[in-house]
CSV table of C-alpha atoms and ligand atoms in Angstrom, one decimal:
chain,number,residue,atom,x,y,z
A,272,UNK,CA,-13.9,-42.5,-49.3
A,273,UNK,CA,-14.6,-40.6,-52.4
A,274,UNK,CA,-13.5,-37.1,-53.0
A,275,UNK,CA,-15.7,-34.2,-52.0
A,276,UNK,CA,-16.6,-32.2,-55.1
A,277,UNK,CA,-16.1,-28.4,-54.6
A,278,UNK,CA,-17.6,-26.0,-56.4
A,279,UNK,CA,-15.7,-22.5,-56.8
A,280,UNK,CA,-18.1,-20.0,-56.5
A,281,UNK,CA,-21.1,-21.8,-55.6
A,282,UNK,CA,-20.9,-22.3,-59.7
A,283,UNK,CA,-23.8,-24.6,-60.6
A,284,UNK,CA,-24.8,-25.0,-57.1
A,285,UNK,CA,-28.8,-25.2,-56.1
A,286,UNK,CA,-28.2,-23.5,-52.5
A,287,UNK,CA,-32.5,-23.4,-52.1
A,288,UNK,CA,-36.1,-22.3,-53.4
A,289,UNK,CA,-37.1,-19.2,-54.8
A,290,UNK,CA,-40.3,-18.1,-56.0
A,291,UNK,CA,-39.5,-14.3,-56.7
A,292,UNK,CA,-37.4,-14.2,-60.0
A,293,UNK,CA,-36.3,-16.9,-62.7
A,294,UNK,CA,-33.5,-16.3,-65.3
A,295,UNK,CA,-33.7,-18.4,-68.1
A,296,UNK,CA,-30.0,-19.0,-69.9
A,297,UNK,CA,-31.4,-20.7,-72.7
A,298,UNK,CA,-34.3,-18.0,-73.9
A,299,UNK,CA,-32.6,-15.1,-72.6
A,300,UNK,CA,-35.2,-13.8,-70.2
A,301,UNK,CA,-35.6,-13.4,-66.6
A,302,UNK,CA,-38.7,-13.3,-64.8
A,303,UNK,CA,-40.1,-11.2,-61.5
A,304,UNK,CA,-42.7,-13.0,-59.9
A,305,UNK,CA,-43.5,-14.8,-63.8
A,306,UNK,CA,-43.4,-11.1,-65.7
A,307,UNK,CA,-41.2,-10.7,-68.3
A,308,UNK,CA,-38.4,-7.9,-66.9
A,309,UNK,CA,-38.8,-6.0,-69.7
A,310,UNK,CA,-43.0,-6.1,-69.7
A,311,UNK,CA,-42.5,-4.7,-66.4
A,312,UNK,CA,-40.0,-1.6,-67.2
A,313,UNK,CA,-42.5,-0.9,-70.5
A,314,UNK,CA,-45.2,-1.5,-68.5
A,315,UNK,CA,-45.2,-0.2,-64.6
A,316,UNK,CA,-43.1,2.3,-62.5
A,317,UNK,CA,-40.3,1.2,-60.2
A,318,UNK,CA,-42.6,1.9,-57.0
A,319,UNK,CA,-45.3,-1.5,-58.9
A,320,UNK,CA,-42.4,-3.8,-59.3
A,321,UNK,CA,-41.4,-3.0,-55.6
A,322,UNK,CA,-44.8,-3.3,-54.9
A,323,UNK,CA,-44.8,-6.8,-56.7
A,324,UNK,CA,-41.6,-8.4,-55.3
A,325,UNK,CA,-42.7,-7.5,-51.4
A,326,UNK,CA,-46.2,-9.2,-52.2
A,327,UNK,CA,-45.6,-11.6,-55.3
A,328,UNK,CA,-48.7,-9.4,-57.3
A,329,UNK,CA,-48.9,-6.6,-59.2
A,330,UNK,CA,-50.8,-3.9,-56.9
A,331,UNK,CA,-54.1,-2.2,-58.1
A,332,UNK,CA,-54.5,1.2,-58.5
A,333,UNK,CA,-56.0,1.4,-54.5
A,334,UNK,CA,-52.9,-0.8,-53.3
A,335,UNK,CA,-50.1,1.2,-55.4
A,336,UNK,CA,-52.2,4.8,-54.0
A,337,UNK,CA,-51.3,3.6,-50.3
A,338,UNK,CA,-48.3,1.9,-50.5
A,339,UNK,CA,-46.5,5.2,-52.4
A,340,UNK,CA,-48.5,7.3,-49.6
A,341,UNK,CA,-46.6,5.3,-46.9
A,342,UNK,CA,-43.1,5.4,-49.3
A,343,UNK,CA,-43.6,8.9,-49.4
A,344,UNK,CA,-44.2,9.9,-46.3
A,345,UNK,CA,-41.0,8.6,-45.3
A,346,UNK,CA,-38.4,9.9,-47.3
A,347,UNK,CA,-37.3,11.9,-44.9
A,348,UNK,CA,-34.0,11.2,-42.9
A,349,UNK,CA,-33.1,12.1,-39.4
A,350,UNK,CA,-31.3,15.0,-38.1
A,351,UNK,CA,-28.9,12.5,-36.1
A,352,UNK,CA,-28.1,10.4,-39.4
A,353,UNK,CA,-27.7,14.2,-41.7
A,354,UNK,CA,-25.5,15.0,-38.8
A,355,UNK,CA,-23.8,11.5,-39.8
A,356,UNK,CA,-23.5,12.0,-43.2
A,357,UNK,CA,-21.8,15.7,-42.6
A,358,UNK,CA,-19.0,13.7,-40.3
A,359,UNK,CA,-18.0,11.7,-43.7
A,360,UNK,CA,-14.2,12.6,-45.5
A,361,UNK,CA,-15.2,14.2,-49.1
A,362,UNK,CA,-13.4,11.6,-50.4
A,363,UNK,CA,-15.1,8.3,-48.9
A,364,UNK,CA,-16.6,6.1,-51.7
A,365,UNK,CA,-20.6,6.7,-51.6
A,366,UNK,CA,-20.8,2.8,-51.2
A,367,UNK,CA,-19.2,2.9,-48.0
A,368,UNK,CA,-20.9,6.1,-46.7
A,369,UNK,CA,-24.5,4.5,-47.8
A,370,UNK,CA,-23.2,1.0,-46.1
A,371,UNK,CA,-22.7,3.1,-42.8
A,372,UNK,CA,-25.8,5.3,-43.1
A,373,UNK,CA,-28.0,2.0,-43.5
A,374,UNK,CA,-25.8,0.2,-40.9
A,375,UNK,CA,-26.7,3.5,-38.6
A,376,UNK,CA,-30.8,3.4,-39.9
A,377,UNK,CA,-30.7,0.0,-37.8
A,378,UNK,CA,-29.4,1.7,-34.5
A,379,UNK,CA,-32.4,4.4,-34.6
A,380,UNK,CA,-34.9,1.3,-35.1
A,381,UNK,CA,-36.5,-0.1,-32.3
A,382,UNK,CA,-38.2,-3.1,-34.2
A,383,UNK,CA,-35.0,-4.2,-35.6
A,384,UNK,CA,-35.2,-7.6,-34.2
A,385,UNK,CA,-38.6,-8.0,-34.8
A,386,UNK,CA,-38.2,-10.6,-37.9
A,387,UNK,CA,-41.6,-11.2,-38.9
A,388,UNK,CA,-42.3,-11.0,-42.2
A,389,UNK,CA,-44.9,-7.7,-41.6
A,390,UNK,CA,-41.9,-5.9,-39.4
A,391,UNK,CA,-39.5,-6.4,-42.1
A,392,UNK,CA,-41.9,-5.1,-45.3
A,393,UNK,CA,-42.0,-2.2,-43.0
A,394,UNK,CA,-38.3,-1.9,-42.1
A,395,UNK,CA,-37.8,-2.4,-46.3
A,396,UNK,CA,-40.0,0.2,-47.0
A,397,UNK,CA,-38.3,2.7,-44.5
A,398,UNK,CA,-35.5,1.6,-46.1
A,399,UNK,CA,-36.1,2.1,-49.9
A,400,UNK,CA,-37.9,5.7,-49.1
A,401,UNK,CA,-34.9,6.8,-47.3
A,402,UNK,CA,-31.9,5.1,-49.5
A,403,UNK,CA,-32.7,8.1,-52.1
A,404,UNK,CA,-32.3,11.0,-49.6
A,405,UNK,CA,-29.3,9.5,-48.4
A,406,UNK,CA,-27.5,9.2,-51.7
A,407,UNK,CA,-27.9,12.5,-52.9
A,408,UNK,CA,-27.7,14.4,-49.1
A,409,UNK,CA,-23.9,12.6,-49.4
A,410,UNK,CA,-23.4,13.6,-53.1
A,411,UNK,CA,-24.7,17.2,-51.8
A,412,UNK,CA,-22.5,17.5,-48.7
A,413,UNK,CA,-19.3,16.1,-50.1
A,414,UNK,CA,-19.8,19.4,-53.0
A,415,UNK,CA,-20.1,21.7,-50.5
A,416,UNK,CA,-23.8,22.1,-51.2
A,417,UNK,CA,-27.2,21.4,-48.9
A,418,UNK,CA,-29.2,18.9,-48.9
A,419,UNK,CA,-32.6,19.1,-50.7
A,420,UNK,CA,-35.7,18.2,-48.8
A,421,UNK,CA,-37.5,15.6,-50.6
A,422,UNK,CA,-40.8,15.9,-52.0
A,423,UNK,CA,-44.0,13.8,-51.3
A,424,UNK,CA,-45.6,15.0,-54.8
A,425,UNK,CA,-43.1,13.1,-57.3
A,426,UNK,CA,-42.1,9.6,-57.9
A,427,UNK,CA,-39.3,8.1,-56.7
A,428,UNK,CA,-37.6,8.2,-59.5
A,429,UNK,CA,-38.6,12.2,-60.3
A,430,UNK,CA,-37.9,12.4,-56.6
A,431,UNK,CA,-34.6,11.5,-56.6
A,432,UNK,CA,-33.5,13.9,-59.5
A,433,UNK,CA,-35.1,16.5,-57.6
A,434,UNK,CA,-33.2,15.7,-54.3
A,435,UNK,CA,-29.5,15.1,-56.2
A,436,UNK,CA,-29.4,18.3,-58.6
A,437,UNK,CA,-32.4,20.4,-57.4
A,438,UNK,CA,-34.7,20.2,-60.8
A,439,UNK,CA,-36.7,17.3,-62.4
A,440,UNK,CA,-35.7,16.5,-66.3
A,441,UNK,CA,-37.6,16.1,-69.2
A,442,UNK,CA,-39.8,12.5,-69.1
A,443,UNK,CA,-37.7,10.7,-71.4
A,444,UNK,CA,-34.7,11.0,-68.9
A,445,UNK,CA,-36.7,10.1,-66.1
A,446,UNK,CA,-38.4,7.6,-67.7
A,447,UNK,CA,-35.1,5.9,-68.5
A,448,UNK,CA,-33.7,6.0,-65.0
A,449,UNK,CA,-37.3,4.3,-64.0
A,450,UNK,CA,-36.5,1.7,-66.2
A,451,UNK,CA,-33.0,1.0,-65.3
A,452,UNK,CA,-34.2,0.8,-61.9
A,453,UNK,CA,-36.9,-2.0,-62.8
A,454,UNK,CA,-34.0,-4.0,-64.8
A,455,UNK,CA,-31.7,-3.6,-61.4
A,456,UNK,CA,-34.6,-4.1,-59.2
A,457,UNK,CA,-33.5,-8.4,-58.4
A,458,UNK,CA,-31.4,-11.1,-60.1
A,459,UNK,CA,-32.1,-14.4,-57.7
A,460,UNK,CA,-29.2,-15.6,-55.8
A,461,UNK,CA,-26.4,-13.5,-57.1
A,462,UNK,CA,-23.6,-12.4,-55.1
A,463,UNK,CA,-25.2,-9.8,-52.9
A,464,UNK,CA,-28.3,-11.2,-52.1
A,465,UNK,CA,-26.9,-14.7,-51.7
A,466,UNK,CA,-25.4,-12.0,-48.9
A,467,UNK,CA,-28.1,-11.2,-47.5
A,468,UNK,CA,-29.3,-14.6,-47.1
A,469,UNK,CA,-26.2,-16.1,-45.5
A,470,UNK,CA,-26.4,-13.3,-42.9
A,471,UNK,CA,-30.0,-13.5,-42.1
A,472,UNK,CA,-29.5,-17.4,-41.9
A,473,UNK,CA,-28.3,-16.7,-38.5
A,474,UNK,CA,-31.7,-14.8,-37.6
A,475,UNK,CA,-29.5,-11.3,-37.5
A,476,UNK,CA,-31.7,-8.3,-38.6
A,477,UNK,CA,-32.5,-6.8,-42.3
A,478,UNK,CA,-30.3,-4.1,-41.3
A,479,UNK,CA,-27.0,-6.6,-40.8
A,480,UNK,CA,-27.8,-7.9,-44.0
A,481,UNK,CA,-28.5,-5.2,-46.4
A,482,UNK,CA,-25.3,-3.6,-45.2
A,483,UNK,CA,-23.5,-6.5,-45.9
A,484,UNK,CA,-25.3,-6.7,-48.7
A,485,UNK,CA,-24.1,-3.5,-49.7
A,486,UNK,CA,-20.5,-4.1,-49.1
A,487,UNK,CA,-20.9,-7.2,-51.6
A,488,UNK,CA,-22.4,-4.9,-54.5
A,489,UNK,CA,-19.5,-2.9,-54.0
A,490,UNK,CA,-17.2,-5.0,-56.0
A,491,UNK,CA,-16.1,-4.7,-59.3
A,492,UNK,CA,-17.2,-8.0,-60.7
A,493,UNK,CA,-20.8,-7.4,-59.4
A,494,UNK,CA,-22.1,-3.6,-58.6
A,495,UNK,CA,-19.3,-1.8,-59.8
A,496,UNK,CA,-19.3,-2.9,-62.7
A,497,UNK,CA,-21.6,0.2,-63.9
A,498,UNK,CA,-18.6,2.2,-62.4
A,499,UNK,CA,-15.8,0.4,-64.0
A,500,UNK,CA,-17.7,0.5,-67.5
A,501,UNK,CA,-17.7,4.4,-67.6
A,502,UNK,CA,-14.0,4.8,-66.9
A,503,UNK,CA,-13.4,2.7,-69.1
A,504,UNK,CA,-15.0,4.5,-71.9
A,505,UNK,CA,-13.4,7.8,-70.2
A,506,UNK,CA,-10.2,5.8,-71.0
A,507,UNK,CA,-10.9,5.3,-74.5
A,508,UNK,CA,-12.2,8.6,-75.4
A,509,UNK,CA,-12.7,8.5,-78.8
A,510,UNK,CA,-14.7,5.5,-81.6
A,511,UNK,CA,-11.3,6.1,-83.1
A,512,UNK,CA,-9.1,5.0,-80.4
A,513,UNK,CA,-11.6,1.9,-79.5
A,514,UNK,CA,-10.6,-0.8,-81.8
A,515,UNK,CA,-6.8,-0.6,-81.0
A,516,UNK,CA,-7.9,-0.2,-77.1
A,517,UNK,CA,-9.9,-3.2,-77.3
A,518,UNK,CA,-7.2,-5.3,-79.5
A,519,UNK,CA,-4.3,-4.4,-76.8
A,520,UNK,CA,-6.5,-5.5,-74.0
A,521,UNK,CA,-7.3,-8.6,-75.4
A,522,UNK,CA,-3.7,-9.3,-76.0
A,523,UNK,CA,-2.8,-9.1,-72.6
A,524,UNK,CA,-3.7,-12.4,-71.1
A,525,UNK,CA,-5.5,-11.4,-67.8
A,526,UNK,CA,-7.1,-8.0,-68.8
A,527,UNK,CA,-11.4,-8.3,-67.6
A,528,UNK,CA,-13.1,-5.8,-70.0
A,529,UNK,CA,-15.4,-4.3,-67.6
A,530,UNK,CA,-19.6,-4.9,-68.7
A,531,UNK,CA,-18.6,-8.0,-70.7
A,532,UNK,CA,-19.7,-11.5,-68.8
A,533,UNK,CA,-22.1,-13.2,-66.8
A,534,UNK,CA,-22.1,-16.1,-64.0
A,535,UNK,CA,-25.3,-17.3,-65.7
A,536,UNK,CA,-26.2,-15.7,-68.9
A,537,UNK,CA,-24.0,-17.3,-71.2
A,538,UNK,CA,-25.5,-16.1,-74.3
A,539,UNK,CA,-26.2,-12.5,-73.7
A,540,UNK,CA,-27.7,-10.6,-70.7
A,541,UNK,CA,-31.7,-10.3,-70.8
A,542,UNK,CA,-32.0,-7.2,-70.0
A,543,UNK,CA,-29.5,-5.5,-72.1
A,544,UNK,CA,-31.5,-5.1,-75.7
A,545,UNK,CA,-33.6,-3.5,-73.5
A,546,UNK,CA,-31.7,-1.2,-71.6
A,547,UNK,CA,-29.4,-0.2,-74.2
A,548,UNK,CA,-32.4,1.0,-76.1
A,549,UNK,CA,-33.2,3.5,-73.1
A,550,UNK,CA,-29.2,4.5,-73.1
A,551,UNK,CA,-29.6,5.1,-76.9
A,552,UNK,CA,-32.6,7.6,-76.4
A,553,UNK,CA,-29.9,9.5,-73.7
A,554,UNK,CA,-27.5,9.4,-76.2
A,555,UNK,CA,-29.7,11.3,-79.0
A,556,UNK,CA,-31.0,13.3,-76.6
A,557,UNK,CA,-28.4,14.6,-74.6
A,558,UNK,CA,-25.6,14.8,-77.7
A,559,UNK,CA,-23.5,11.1,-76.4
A,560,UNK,CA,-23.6,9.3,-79.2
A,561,UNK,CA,-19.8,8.7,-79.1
A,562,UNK,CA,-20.4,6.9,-76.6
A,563,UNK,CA,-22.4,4.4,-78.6
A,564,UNK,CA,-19.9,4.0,-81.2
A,565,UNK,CA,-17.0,3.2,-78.9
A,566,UNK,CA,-19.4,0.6,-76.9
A,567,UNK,CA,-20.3,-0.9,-80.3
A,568,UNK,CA,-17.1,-2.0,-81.4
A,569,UNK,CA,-16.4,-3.2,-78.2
A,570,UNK,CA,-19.3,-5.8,-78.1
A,571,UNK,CA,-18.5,-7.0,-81.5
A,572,UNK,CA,-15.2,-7.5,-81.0
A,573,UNK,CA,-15.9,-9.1,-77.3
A,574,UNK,CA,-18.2,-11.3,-79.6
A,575,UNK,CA,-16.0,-12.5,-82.2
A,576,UNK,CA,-12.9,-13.1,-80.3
A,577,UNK,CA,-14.3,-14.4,-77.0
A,578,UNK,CA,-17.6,-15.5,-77.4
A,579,UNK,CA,-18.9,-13.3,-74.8
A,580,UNK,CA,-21.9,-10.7,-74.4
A,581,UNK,CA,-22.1,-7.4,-72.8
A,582,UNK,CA,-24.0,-7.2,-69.0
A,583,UNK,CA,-26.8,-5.0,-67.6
A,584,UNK,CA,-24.0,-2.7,-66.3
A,585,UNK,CA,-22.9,-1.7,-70.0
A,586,UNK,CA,-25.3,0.6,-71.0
A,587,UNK,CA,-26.2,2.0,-67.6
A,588,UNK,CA,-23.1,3.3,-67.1
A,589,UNK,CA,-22.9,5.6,-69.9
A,590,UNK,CA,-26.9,6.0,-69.1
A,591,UNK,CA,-26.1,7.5,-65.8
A,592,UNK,CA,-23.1,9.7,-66.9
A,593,UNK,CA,-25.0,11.3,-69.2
A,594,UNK,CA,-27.9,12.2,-66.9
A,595,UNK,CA,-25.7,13.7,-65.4
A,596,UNK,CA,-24.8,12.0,-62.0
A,597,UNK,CA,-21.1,11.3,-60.7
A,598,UNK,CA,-19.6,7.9,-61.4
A,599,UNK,CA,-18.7,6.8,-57.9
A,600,UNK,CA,-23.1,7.7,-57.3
A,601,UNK,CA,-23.7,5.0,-59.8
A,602,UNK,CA,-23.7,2.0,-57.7
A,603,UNK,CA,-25.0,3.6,-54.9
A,604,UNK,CA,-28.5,3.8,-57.3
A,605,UNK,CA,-27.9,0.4,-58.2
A,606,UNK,CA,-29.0,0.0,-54.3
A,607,UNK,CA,-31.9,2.1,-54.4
A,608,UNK,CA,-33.3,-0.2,-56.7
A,609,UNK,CA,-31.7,-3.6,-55.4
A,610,UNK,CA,-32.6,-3.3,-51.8
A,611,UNK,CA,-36.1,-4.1,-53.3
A,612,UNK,CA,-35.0,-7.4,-54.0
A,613,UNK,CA,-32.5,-8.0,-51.2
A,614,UNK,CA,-35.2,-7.4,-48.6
A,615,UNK,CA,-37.4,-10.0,-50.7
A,616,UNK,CA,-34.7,-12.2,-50.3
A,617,UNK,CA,-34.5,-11.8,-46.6
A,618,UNK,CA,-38.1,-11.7,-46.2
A,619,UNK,CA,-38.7,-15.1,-48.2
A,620,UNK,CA,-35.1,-16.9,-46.5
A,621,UNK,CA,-36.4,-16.1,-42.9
A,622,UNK,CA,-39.9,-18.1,-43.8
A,623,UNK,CA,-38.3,-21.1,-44.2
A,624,UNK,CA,-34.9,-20.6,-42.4
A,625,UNK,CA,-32.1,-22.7,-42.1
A,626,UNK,CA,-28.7,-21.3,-41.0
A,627,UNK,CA,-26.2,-21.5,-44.6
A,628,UNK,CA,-22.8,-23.3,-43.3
A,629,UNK,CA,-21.5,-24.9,-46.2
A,630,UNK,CA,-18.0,-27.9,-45.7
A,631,UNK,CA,-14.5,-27.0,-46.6
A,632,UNK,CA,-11.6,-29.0,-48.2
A,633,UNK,CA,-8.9,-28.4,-45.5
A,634,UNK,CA,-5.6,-28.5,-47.4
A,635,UNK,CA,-3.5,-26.7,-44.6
A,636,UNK,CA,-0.2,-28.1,-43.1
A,637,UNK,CA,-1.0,-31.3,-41.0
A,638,UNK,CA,-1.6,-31.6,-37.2
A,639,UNK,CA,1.0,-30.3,-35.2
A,640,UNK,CA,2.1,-29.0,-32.0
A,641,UNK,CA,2.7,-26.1,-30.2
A,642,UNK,CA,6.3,-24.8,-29.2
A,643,UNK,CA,7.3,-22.8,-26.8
A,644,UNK,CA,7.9,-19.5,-27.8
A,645,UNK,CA,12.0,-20.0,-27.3
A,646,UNK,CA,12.0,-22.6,-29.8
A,647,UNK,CA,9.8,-21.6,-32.3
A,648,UNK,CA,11.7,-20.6,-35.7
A,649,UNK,CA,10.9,-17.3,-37.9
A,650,UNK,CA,8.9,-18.3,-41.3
G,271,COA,N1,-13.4,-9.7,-70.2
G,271,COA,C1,-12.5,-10.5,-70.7
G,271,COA,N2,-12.6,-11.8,-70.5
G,271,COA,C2,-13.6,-12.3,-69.7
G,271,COA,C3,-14.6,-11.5,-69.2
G,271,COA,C4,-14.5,-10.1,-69.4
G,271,COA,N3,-15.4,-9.3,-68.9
G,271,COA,N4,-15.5,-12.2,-68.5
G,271,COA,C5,-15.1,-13.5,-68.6
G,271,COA,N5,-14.0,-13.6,-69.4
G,271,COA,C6,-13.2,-14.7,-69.7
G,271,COA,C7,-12.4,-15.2,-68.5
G,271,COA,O1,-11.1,-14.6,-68.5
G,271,COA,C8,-12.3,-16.7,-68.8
G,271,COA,O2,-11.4,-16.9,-69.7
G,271,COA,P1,-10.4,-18.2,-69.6
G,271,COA,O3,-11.3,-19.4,-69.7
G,271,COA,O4,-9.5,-18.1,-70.8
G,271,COA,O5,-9.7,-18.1,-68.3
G,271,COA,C9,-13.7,-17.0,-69.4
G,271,COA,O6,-14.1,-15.8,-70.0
G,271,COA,C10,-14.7,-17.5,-68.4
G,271,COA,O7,-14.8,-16.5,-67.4
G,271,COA,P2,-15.1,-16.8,-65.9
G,271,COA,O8,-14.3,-15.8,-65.1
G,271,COA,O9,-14.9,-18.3,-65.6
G,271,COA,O10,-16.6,-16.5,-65.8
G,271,COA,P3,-17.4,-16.3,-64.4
G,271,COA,O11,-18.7,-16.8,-64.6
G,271,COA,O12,-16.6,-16.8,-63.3
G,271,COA,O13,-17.3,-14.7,-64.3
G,271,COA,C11,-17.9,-12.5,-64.2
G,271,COA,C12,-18.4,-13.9,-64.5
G,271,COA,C13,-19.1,-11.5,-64.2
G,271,COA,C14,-17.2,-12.4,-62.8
G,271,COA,C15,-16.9,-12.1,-65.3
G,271,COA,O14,-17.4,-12.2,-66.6
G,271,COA,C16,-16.3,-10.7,-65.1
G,271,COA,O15,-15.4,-10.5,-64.3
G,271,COA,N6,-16.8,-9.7,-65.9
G,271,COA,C17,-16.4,-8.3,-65.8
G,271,COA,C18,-17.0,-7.6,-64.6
G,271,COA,C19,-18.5,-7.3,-64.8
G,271,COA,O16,-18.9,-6.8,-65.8
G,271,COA,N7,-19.3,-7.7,-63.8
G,271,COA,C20,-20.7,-7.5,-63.8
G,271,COA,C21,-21.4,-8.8,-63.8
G,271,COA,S1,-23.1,-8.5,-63.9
């Protein structure tokens, strides 16, 4: 019998279909429903690219009017999950208090096991209107402040500046965060939405997995990266300490520098040219231009010594900081974009379902039996 081939990470492994996003290595560019990423953050605001991964087309102007009326009108959470939200220690990561808000949004839903595919683009809508509210109620409470009602007259994206520090910026800021939004917005089967899948494989409920899907962003080598990317730069400090902090790190054999690296991409991140031009217009505009020095000779010292390119995650994370918003909030946004495509993910794996249960190579101790609890020996 020939050995089974395993393959760490799912790495190079076609696990099924997809006909919502395509990320080509070799040209660089990835692909929502056929549009170019970046055609769609030039082009359209957050709420049409929802629009377009739900219903695989860009909406009119009559389709985007109703579907932002029914996003809207539903921003509002419920006075039993603000009262859960004001139960949470100051200190709890925002991941794990949005994981348990959304996980809770599932108990107050009496459709929740309704999986047909009109149920859940209703359940996905509920949840991206009310992902916003919860994010900056927590980021409110655990300051000692009140939440901020939202409001049904801005965007999303306007909405949820106004929600998190009480004022909408100037365009260029927003239009920015609209954009980074669109880049984060879905990414084909990466680690959290491959999530998502697995759990709604078993016919479990868009709630079960978005909060699992949640807990996979979390990590450092996916989400949190946008996280890890700022405190690194907090680390550096200064353009003049970032050659020597870069060399030492390199040195040392196992040191990840966070924002570098990518499953797929091998040759640079699609989205990045993109985004970094955004996080350059913060940087001019809101005096962080330090910040661009220090990530600059990072990525062409990444480049010459290890062949690798910067990822989405490195310049959003200075993005965010300088709009203003609290590092451990970052990933938490990454969600209020992602759960967008997650829920396209669940919608499209439940269409044509079968339950994901992949084969391991046991290489445990052989058969053996059991002793009776007098003879068995300590380990
Ligand atoms: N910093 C330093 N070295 C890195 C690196 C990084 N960010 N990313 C990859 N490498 C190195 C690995 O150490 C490995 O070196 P080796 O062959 O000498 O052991 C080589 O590049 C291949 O990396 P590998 O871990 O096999 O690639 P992967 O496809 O499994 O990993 C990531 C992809 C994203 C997990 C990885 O690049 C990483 O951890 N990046 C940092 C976290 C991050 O930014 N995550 C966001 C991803 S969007």
């Amino acid at each position: 019998m020939t050995e089974p081939q395993i393959a760490k990470g799912l790495a190079g492994i076609y696990a099924d279909t997809s006909r919502i996003s395509k990320v080509f290595d070799e040209t660089n560019t990835l692909t929502y429903y056929g549009y170019p990423v970046q055609e769609l953050a030039a082009s359209c605001r957050f709420e049409e690219v929802a629009y377009l991964l739900w219903h695989g087309e860009l909406p009119t102007g009559e389709q985007l009017k109703s579907f932002e009326q029914h996003e809207r009108g539903q921003r509002k959470i419920s006075p039993k999950l603000l009262t859960v939200l004001r139960q949470f220690d100051k200190d709890a990561h925002p991941m794990d208090t949005l994981r348990t808000a959304v996980s809770f949004m599932g108990t107050e839903d009496p459709t929740w096991a309704d999986n047909a595919p009109e149920a859940n683009l209703k359940k996905a809508l509920r949840l991206m209107a009310q992902i916003p509210t919860i994010i900056a109620a927590d980021f409110r409470l655990r300051n000692g402040k009140e939440p901020i009602a939202p409001r049904e007259d801005l965007s999303m994206a306007e909405n949820f500046f106004h929600m998190y520090f009480g004022e909408v910026p100037q365009k260029e800021v927003v239009r920015c965060f609209d954009a980074s939004l669109t880049f984060y917005a879905e990414h084909s089967f990466n680690a959290s939405t491959f999530t998502a899948r697995v759990i709604v494989s078993s016919l479990s409920d868009i709630y079960a997995a978005v909060t699992g899907a949640i807990g996979s962003l979390k990590g450092p080598l996916h989400g949190g990266a946008n996280e890890a990317v700022m405190h690194m730069l907090l680390d550096i400090k200064e353009p003049s300490l970032a050659q020597a902090w870069i060399d030492e790190a390199l040195s040392g054999k196992k040191k990840l520098v966070m924002g570098f690296g990518h499953r797929v991409y091998k040759n640079g991140d699609s989205r990045v040219p993109y985004m970094t031009k955004y996080f350059h217009d913060m940087a001019k505009l809101k005096d962080g231009e330090k910040w661009i020095e220090i990530e600059n000779i990072l990525a062409k010292t990444m480049l010459e010594k290890k062949n690798i390119h910067p990822n989405l995650d490195y310049p959003v994370g200075p993005a965010y900081y300088l709009m203003g918003f609290d590092i451990p909030v970052f990933t938490p946004i990454f969600v209020m974009s992602r759960i967008t495509g997650w829920t396209a993910h669940i919608i499209e794996q439940l269409s044509d379902n079968k339950l994901v249960r992949p084969l391991a190579v046991y290489n445990g101790v052989p058969q053996r039996s059991v002793l009776p609890i007098d003879k068995r020996k300590a380990a």
